[in-house]
Each structure stands twice: as structure tokens, then as C-alpha cells.
Coordinates of C-alpha atoms in Angstrom, one line a residue:
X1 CA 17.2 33.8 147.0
X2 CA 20.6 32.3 147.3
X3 CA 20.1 27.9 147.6
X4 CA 22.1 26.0 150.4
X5 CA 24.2 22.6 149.8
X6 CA 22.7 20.2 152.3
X7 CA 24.8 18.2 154.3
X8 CA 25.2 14.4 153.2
X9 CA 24.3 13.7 156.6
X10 CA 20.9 15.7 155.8
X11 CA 20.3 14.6 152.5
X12 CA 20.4 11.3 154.1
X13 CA 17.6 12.2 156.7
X14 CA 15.2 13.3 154.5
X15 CA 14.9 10.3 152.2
X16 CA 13.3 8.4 155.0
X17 CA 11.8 11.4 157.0
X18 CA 13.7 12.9 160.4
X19 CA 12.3 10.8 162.7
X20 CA 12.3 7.3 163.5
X21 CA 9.9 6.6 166.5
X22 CA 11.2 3.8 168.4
X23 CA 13.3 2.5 166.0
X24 CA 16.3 1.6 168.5
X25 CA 18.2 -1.0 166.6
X26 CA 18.1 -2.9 162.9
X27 CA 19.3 -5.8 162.6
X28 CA 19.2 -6.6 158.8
X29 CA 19.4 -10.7 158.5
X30 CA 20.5 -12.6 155.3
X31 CA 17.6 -14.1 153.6
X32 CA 17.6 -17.2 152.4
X33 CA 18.6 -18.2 149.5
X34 CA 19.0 -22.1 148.9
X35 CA 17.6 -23.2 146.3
X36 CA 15.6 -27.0 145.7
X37 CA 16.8 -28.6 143.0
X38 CA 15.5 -31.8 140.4
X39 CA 17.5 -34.5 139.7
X40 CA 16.7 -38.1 137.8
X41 CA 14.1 -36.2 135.7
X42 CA 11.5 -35.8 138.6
X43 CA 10.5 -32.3 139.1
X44 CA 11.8 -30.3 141.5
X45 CA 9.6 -28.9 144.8
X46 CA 9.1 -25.3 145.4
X47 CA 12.0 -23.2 145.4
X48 CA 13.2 -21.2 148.7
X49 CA 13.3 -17.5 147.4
X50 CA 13.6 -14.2 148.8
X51 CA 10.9 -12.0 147.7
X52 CA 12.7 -9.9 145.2
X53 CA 13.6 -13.3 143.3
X54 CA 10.0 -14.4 144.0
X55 CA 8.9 -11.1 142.0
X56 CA 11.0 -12.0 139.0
X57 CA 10.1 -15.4 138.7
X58 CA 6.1 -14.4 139.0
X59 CA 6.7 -11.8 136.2
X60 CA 8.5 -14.3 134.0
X61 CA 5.8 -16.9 134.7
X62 CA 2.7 -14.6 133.8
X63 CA 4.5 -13.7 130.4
X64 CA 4.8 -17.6 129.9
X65 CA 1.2 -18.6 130.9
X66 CA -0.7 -16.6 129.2
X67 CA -4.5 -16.9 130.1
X68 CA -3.7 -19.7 132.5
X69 CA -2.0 -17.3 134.9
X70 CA -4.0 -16.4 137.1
X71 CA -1.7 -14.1 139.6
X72 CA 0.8 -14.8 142.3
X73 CA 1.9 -14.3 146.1
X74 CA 4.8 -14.9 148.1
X75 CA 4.6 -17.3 151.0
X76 CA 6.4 -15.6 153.5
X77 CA 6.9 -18.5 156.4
X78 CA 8.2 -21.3 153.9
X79 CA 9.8 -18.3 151.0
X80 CA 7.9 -20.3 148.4
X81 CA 5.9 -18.5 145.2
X82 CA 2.5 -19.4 144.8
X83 CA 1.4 -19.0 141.4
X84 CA -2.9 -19.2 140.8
X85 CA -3.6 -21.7 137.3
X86 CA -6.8 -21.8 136.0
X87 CA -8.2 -25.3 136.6
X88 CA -7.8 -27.6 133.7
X89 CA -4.6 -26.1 132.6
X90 CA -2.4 -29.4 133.5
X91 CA 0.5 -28.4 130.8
X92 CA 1.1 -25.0 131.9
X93 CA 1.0 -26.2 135.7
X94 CA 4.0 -28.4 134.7
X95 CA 5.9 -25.1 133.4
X96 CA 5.0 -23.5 136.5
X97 CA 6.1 -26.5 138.5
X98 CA 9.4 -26.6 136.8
X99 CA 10.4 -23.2 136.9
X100 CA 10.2 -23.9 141.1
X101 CA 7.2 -22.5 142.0
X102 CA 4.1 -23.9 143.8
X103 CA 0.6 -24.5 141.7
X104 CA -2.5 -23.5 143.2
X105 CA -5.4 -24.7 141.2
X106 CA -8.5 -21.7 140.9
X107 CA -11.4 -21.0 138.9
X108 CA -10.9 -17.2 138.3
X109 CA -9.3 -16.3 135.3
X110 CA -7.2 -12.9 135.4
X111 CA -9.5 -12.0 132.5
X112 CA -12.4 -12.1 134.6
X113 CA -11.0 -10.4 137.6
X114 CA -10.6 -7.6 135.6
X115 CA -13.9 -7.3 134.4
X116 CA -15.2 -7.3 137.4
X117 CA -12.9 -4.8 138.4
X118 CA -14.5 -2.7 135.3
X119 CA -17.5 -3.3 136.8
X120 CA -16.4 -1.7 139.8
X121 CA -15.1 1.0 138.2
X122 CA -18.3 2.1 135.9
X123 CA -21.1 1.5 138.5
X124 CA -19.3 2.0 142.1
X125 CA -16.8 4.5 141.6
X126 CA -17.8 6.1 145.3
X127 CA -15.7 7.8 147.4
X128 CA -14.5 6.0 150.5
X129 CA -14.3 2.5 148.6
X130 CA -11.1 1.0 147.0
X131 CA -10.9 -2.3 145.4
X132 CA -7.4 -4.4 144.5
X133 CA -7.6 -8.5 143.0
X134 CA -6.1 -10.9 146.2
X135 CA -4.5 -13.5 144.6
X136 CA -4.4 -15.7 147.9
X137 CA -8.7 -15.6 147.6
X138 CA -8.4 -15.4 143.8
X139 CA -11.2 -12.3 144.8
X140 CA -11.5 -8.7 144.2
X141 CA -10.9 -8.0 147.8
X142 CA -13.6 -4.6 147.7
X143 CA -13.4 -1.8 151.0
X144 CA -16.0 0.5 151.9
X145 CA -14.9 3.3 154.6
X146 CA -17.0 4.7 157.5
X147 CA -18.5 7.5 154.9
X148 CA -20.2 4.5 152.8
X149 CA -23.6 4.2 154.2
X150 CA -26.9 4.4 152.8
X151 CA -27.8 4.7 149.3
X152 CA -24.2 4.1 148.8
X153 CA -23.7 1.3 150.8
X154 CA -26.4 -0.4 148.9
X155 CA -25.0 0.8 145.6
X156 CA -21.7 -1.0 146.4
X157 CA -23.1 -3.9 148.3
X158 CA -25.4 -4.6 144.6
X159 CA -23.0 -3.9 142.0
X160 CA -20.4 -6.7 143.9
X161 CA -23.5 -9.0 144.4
X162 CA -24.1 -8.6 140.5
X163 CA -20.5 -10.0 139.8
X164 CA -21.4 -13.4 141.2
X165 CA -20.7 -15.8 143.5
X166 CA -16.6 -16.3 144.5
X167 CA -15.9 -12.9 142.4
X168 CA -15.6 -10.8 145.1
X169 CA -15.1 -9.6 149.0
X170 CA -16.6 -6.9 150.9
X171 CA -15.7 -5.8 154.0
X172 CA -15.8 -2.5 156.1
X173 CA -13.5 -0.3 157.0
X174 CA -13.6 1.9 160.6
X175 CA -11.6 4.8 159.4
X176 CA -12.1 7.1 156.4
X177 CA -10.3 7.3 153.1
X178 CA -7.4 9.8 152.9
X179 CA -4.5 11.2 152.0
X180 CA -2.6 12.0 155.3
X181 CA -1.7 15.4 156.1
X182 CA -0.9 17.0 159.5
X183 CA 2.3 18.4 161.6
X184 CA 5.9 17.0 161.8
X185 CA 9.4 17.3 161.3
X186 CA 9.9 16.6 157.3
X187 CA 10.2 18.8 154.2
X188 CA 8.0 22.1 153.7
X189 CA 6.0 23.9 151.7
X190 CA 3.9 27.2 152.0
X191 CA 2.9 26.1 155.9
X192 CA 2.7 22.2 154.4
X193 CA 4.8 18.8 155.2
X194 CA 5.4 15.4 154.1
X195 CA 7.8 12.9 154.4
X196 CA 10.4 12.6 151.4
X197 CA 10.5 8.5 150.0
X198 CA 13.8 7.8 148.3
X199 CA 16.4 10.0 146.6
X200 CA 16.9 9.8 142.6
X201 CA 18.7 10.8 140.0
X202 CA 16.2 13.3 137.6
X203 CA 16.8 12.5 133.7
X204 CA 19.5 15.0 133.3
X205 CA 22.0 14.0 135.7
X206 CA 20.6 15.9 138.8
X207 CA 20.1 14.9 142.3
X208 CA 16.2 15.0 143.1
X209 CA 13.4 12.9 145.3
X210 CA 10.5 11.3 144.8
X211 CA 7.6 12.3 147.3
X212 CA 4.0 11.7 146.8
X213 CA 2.1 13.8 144.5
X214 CA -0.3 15.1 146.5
X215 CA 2.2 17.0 148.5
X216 CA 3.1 19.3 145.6
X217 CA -0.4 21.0 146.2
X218 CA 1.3 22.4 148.9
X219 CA 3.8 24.7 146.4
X220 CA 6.4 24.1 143.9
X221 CA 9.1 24.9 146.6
X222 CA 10.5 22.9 149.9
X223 CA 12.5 23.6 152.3
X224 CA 13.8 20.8 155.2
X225 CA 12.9 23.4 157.3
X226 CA 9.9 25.2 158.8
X227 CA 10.0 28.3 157.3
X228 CA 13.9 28.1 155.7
X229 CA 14.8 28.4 152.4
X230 CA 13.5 26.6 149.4
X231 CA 16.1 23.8 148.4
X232 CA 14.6 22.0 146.1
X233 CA 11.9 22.4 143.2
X234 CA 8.8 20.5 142.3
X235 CA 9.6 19.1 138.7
X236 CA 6.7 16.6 138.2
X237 CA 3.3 15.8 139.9
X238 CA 0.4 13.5 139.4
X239 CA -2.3 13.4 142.2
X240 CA -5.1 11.9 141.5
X241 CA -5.2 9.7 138.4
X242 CA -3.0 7.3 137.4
X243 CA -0.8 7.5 140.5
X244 CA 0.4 9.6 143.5
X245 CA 3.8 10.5 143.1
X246 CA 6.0 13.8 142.3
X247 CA 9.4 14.1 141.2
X248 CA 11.5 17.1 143.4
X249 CA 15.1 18.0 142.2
X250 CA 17.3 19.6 144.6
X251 CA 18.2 23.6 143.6
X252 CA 21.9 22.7 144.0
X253 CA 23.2 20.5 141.8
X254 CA 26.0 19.5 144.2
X255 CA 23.9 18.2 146.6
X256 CA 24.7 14.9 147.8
X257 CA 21.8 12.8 148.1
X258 CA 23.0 9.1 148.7
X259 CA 20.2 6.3 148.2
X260 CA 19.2 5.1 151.8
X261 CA 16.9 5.2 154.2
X262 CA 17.3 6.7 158.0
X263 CA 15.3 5.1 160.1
X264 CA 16.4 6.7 163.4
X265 CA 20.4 7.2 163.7
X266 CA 21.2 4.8 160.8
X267 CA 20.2 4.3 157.5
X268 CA 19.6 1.5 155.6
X269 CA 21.2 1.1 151.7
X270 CA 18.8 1.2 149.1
X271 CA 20.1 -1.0 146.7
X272 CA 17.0 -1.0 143.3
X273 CA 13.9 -0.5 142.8
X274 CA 11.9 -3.4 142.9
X275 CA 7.9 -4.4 142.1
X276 CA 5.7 -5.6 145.3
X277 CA 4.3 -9.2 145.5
X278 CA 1.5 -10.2 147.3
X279 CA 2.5 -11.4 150.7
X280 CA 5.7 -9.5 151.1
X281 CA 7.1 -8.2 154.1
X282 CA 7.7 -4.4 153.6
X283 CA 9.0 -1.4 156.1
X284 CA 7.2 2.0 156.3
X285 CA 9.3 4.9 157.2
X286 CA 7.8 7.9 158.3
X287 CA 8.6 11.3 160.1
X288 CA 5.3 11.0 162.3
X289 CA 5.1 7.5 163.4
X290 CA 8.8 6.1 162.7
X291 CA 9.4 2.8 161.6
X292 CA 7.0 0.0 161.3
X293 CA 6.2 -3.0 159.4
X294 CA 3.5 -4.9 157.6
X295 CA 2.3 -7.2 154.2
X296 CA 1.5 -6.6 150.9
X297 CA -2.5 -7.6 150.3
X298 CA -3.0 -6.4 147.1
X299 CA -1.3 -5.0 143.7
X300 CA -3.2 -2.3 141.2
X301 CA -5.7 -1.1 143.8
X302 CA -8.2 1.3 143.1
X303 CA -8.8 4.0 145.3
X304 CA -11.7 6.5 145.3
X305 CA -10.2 9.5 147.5
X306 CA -12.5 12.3 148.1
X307 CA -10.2 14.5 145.6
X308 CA -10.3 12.0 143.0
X309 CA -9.7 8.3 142.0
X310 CA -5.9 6.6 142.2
X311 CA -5.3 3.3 140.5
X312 CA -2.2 1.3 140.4
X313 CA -1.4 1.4 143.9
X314 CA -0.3 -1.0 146.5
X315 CA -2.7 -2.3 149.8
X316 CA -0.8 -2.8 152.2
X317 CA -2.2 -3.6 156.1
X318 CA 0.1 -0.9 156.9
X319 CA -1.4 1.5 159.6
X320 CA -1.8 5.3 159.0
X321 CA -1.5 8.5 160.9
X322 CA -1.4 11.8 159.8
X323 CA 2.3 12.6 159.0
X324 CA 3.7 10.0 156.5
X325 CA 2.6 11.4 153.0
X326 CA 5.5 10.5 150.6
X327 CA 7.5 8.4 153.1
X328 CA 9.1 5.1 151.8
X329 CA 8.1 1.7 151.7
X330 CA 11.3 -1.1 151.4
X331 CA 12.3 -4.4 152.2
X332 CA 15.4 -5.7 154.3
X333 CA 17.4 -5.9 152.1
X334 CA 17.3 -2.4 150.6
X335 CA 14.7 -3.0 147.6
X336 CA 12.4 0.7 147.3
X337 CA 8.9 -0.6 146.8
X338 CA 6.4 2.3 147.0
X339 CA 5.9 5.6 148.0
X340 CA 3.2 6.3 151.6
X341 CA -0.3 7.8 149.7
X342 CA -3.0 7.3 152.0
X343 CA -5.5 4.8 153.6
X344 CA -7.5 4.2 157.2
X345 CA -7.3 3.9 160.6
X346 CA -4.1 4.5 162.6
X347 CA -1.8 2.7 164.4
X348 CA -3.5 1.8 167.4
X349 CA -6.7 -0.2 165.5
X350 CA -4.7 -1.1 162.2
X351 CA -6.1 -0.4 159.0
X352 CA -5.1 -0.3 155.2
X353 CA -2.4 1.9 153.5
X354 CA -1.9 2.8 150.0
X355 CA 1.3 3.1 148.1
X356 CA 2.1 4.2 145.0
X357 CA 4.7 2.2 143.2
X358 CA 8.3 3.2 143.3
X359 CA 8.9 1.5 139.5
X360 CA 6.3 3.1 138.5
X361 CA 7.3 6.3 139.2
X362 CA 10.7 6.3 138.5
X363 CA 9.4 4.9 134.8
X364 CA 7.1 8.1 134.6
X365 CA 9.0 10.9 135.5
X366 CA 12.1 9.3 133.3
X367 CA 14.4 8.9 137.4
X368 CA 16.9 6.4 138.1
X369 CA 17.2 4.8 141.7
X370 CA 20.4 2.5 143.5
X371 CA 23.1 1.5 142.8
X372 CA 24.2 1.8 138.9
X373 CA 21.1 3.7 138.4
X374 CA 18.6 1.1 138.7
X375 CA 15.6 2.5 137.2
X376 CA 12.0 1.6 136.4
X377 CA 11.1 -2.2 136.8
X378 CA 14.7 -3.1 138.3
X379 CA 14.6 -6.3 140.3
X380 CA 17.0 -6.7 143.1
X381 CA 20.2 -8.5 141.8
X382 CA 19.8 -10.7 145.4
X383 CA 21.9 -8.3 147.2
X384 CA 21.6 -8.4 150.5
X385 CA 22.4 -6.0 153.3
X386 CA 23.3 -8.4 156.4
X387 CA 24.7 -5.5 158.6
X388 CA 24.0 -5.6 162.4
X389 CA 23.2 -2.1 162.3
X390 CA 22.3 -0.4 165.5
X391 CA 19.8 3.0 165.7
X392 CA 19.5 4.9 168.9
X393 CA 16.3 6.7 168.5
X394 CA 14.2 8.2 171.2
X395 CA 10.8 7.0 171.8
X396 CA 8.4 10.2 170.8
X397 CA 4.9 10.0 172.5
X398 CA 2.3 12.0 171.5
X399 CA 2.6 11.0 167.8
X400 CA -1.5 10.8 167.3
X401 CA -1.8 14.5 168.6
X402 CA -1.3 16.2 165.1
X403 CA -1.7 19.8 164.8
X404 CA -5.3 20.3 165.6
X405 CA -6.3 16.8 164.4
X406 CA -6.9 18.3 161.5
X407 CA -6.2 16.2 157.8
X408 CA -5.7 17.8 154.7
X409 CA -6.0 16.3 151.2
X410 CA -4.3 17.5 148.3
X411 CA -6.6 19.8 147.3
X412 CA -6.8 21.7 151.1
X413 CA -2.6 21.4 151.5
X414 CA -1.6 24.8 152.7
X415 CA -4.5 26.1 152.6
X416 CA -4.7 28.1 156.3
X417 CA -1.8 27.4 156.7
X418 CA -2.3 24.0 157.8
X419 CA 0.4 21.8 158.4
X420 CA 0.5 18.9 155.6
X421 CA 1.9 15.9 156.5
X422 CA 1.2 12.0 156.1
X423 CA 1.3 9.0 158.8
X424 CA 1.6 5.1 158.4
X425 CA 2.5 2.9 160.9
X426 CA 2.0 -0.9 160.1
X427 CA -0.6 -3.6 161.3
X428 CA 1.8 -4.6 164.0
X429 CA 2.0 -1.3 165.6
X430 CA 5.1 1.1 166.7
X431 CA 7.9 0.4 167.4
X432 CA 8.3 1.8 170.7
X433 CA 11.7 2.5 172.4
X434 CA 12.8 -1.2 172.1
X435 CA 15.7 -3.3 170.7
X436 CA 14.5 -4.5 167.7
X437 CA 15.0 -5.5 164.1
X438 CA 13.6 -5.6 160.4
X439 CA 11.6 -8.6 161.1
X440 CA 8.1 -9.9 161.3
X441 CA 5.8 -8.6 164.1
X442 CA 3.1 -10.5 163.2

């Protein structure tokens, strides 16, 4: 079967999925970026940082710390780092001090967080539950879904009870674990869809995609179109395990597949790569419920889906709907964060998301990403994309009425010819017809 060249204007399309619910204009702000300084030998106060600098600066300081680090989140209404010190450690509170960040004092070590979270792992590996270390609680923030109940219940509610007192959180979730799979416009597989996240360059020089890995159940061929013509090739897939991402090149070598995101008429530049921080601002886009918006709650989640466990995610308080899988998570300023793999609820209750790390990925499958190629771990070099850009998108109802209802995990994709497809809005809803731009709804 001969292969097509797709369009730029395509290519460009499918990195973010088709459509863009409600997305009718972007206005992409300059962050701020003064910064505090010291003078006469007195230690500076806090930094003002965008995220992506915040990021940096958290990674440098955990390498410097040692054991006294204790993780890190961004404040997102005064741009400040918070970084967690173990009590007691004055000296290495100075270091963190001078280096512009804010010291939190807690009693939780990093060491012990991750033994609980071994804990977890050995004694309440159940499916429905998911588990990620909050540095804003210094807690292992633990979830059950609606399927936990009973014997299980108990065997969760124990083993975090056994961990001891200011260890850990549990809470209840309404909705049921997932990867989302349903109808929509995106790519296609053997009666299967997702959304496609960001477009890469593959190892050798070829144009390619990253998606999540669970789509490639679907078949090792995709097409942009229902029923069309393969044009491009699974290369690399891992669902479940140690992540949820796949690695697609595109059949034609001269495809051009620019790194951006269309989020309804317009696309926004995707400039690296960058690692998630705990309290960050990110934007889902998706070709079943558009774009919407929402924080980072938690880095190297855990997450027990009914096909298998996933660790090294990202919990977001995203919402989810069937028709998202693979779509991208990014900033404002065109850093690619994460790639949609599943959660609860949907985006009229709220509920958490999942994503799989975009560094991560990229690191695995041996990809480059942005501008000059940034690849795996690639920190945005404070770029910023202060375009009044405008989208014209039509508001699409209807968007919970997915092909039967039905969802399909990675192990039912294609199977009866279901449609496979993955949903996230955020915790602040839609965006729904209306003027508005990359900014916080809530």
C-alpha cells in the first residue's frame, strides 16, 4: 500500500488531537521573570520564577541536599519554590535559602516516603488504588476508586494505617481507574483511536510521535483517518510497567511534522521538553474534550490499572473523558510535560488524571523534542511565547456521549471493533465556546 505525505497543516493537527472544544482564543502571557536579589551580605528572599526555572532550581537543590531534601513544589500565586528540609538541618536550609528558594521545615524524610511507598507496593498493590508523595502535605497522598470496597478497602485502609501517623492520606475516589478509550476524531487503528501528544524526531533522523502506550494495542498501523491508509508505524510501546508511552514514526520520511500544539485553529510552539513540578499550571489537549487546564498534585505516582500497574506518572487534578488517550499535557509557554494515560471521573465532577512523562519518554525510546532537538530531561531555556494568538473553535456538545459509553483498556483496544479513544478535561471544566486564554480557572 502506497503511504501519503501529510500536509504540514495536518501534521500539525494531530500533535494535539483535531479538536479543540471551546477553545475560542489563547492568549499566551509573558511570565514573570524578575528576579530578588541579596545585597550587604543578607540573604536574599524567594526568587520570582516561572515554573520551568523553578524545575531546574528544585533538581539542582535535591542533588545539593542530599538526605535533607525532602521534595519540592511551585507556588503558583507568588512564583516562589518551596523546597521541604528535614527539621534540624539549619546548614543546608541556608544553601537552600541562598540559592532563592523558600524553606519549609517537615519531619518526613524522602527516605521514608519511599518506604512507605514500598510498603504500598508489596502489601496494597490493588487495582483501582494509586499512590504519588505530595510534597505540599509532605504525605503519600493514597486513592482508592469506586471498585475498592470490602476486603479491599480494608486491606488498603490497614496497610496505610500500619505506616503511621503523618505518613499518609487516604481518600476516595467516585470514578473508576482507567485508561480512556472511546469515539473521536484522532489517529486510528484496527477500528481504535487516541489522541497523538507531541511530534519527535525518532533516533535516526525520522519524523515520528509519541502517543500513549496503551494505544498501540490497538495495531502497529494508524491512519488520521477512519478507515484511510496507514501513515505511520508503531516503533516502540510500553503499557503497563514502567510507563505508558509509544514511539510512532511516520511511513514517509518527508513528512513534515512541526513541534506544536493545535488547540482549535491555532497552535501553540512547543519549545522543550521539560520535567513537572508539584503545583504547576499545565494544559490538556485532547480530541474529545478540547482544551482545558489544571495542577500538578503529584510526581512518580503509582497506578494500579486493571491491565496492570504504571509507576512514574504524573497526578494531575485534570478531569477525564473517554477520548484523550495519548493527548498532550504543556505549559504556556510551550514546555511538553506528559503524555494523557488515564484516571477518574470526567469533566463535569472533576477527578484525577495520569500522565506519563514526556522526558521520560523521549529518554527511553532514544526521540528528540523542540527546538535544536531538545531531548530527554531538557529544561526550558526561559523562552517564552507571548503571542496574542486567537482560535476560532466551535463549541461541540455532546462530548460525554462516547460511542456506546463503552471504555476500553489496552488490553480490550480494537477488540469488536470498539472505538479507542482517551478524554481529559481539567478540574476547572471545558472550555466552552468563550473568549479565553491559557490561564488559571481555578
Amino acid at each position: 500500500m502506497s503511504h501519503k505525505r501529510i500536509p504540514k497543516r495536518k501534521a500539525a493537527i494531530a500533535v494535539g488531537g483535531v479538536v479543540a472544544l471551546g477553545a475560542a482564543a489563547i492568549l499566551l502571557p509573558n511570565a514573570n521573570a524578575s528576579q530578588d536579589g541579596a545585597s550587604d551580605g543578607v540573604v536574599a528572599a524567594p526568587k520570582t520564577l516561572k515554573a520551568g526555572d523553578a524545575s531546574d532550581l528544585a533538581t539542582r537543590l535535591a542533588g545539593t541536599l542530599g538526605d535533607a531534601y525532602a521534595g519540592a513544589w511551585y507556588d503558583g500565586e507568588d512564583k516562589r519554590l518551596v523546597v521541604n528540609v528535614v527539621r534540624g538541618e539549619n546548614t543546608m536550609a541556608l544553601k537552600v535559602r541562598s540559592a532563592g528558594a523558600e524553606v519549609r521545615w517537615v519531619d518526613n524524610s524522602t527516605a521514608e516516603l519511599q518506604a512507605g511507598a514500598g510498603t504500598l507496593k508489596s502489601e496494597a498493590t490493588i487495582p483501582g488504588t494509586s499512590w504519588a508523595v505530595d510534597p505540599r502535605t509532605n504525605k503519600i497522598l493514597v486513592t482508592a476508586d469506586s471498585t475498592v470496597t470490602g476486603d479491599k478497602w480494608d486491606q488498603l485502609e490497614s496497610t496505610v494505617e500500619s505506616l503511621g501517623s503523618g505518613m499518609a492520606t487516604l481518600k476516595k475516589s467516585a470514578g473508576t481507574f482507567r485508561t480512556f478509550a472511546s469515539g473521536g476524531d484522532a489517529i486510528f487503528a484496527g477500528g481504535a483511536r487516541c489522541s497523538l501528544g507531541f511530534n519527535v524526531t525518532a533516533g535516526d533522523g525520522s519524523p515520528a510521535f509519541l502517543t500513549a502506550g496503551h494505544c498501540a494495542a490497538a495495531g502497529d498501523e494508524w491512519s488520521d483517518q477512519q478507515g484511510g491508509p496507514p501513515i505511520a508505524t508503531v516503533d516502540q510501546a510500553l503499557f503497563p510497567g514502567a510507563g505508558d508511552f509509544a514511539l510512532v514514526t511516520y511511513d514517509d520520511p518527508a513528512t513534515e511534522a512541526p513541534s506544536e500544539v493545535n488547540v482549535g485553529g491555532q497552535t501553540v510552539p512547543i519549545v522543550q521538553a521539560a520535567d513537572a513540578t508539584v503545583g504547576q499550571q499545565v494544559f490538556r489537549m485532547g480530541s474529545t474534550t478540547g482544551l482545558a487546564d489544571g495542577q500538578v498534585l503529584g510526581l512518580n505516582a503509582t497506578v494500579n490499572y486493571p491491565e496492570g500497574t504504571v509507576t512514574g506518572l504524573i497526578q494531575t487534578d485534570v478531569c477525564a473523558e473517554p477520548g484523550d488517550s495519548g493527548g498532550s499535557l504543556f505549559t504556556q509557554d510551550g514546555l511538553a510535560i506528559g503524555l494523557t494515560s488515564g484516571g477518574s471521573g470526567d469533566c463535569t465532577v472533576g477527578g484525577e488524571t495520569f500522565f506519563q512523562p514526556v522526558t521520560t519518554a523521549l529518554e527511553a525510546v532514544g526521540a528528540t523534542l523542540g527546538d535544536g532537538g531538545a531531548g530527554a530531561g531538557g529544561q526550558a531555556g526561559g523562552q517564552e511565547q507571548g503571542a496574542g494568538q486567537e482560535a476560532g473553535a466551535q463549541d461541540q456538545t455532546g462530548a460525554e456521549d462516547q460511542a456506546g459509553g463503552q471504555d476500553a483498556g489496552a488490553g480490550q483496544a480494537g477488540a469488536g471493533g470498539q472505538d479507542m479513544q482517551d478524554g481529559t478535561g481539567t478540574g476547572s471544566g471545558r472550555h466552552s465556546g468563550q473568549d479565553s486564554g491559557l490561564s488559571r480557572t481555578h
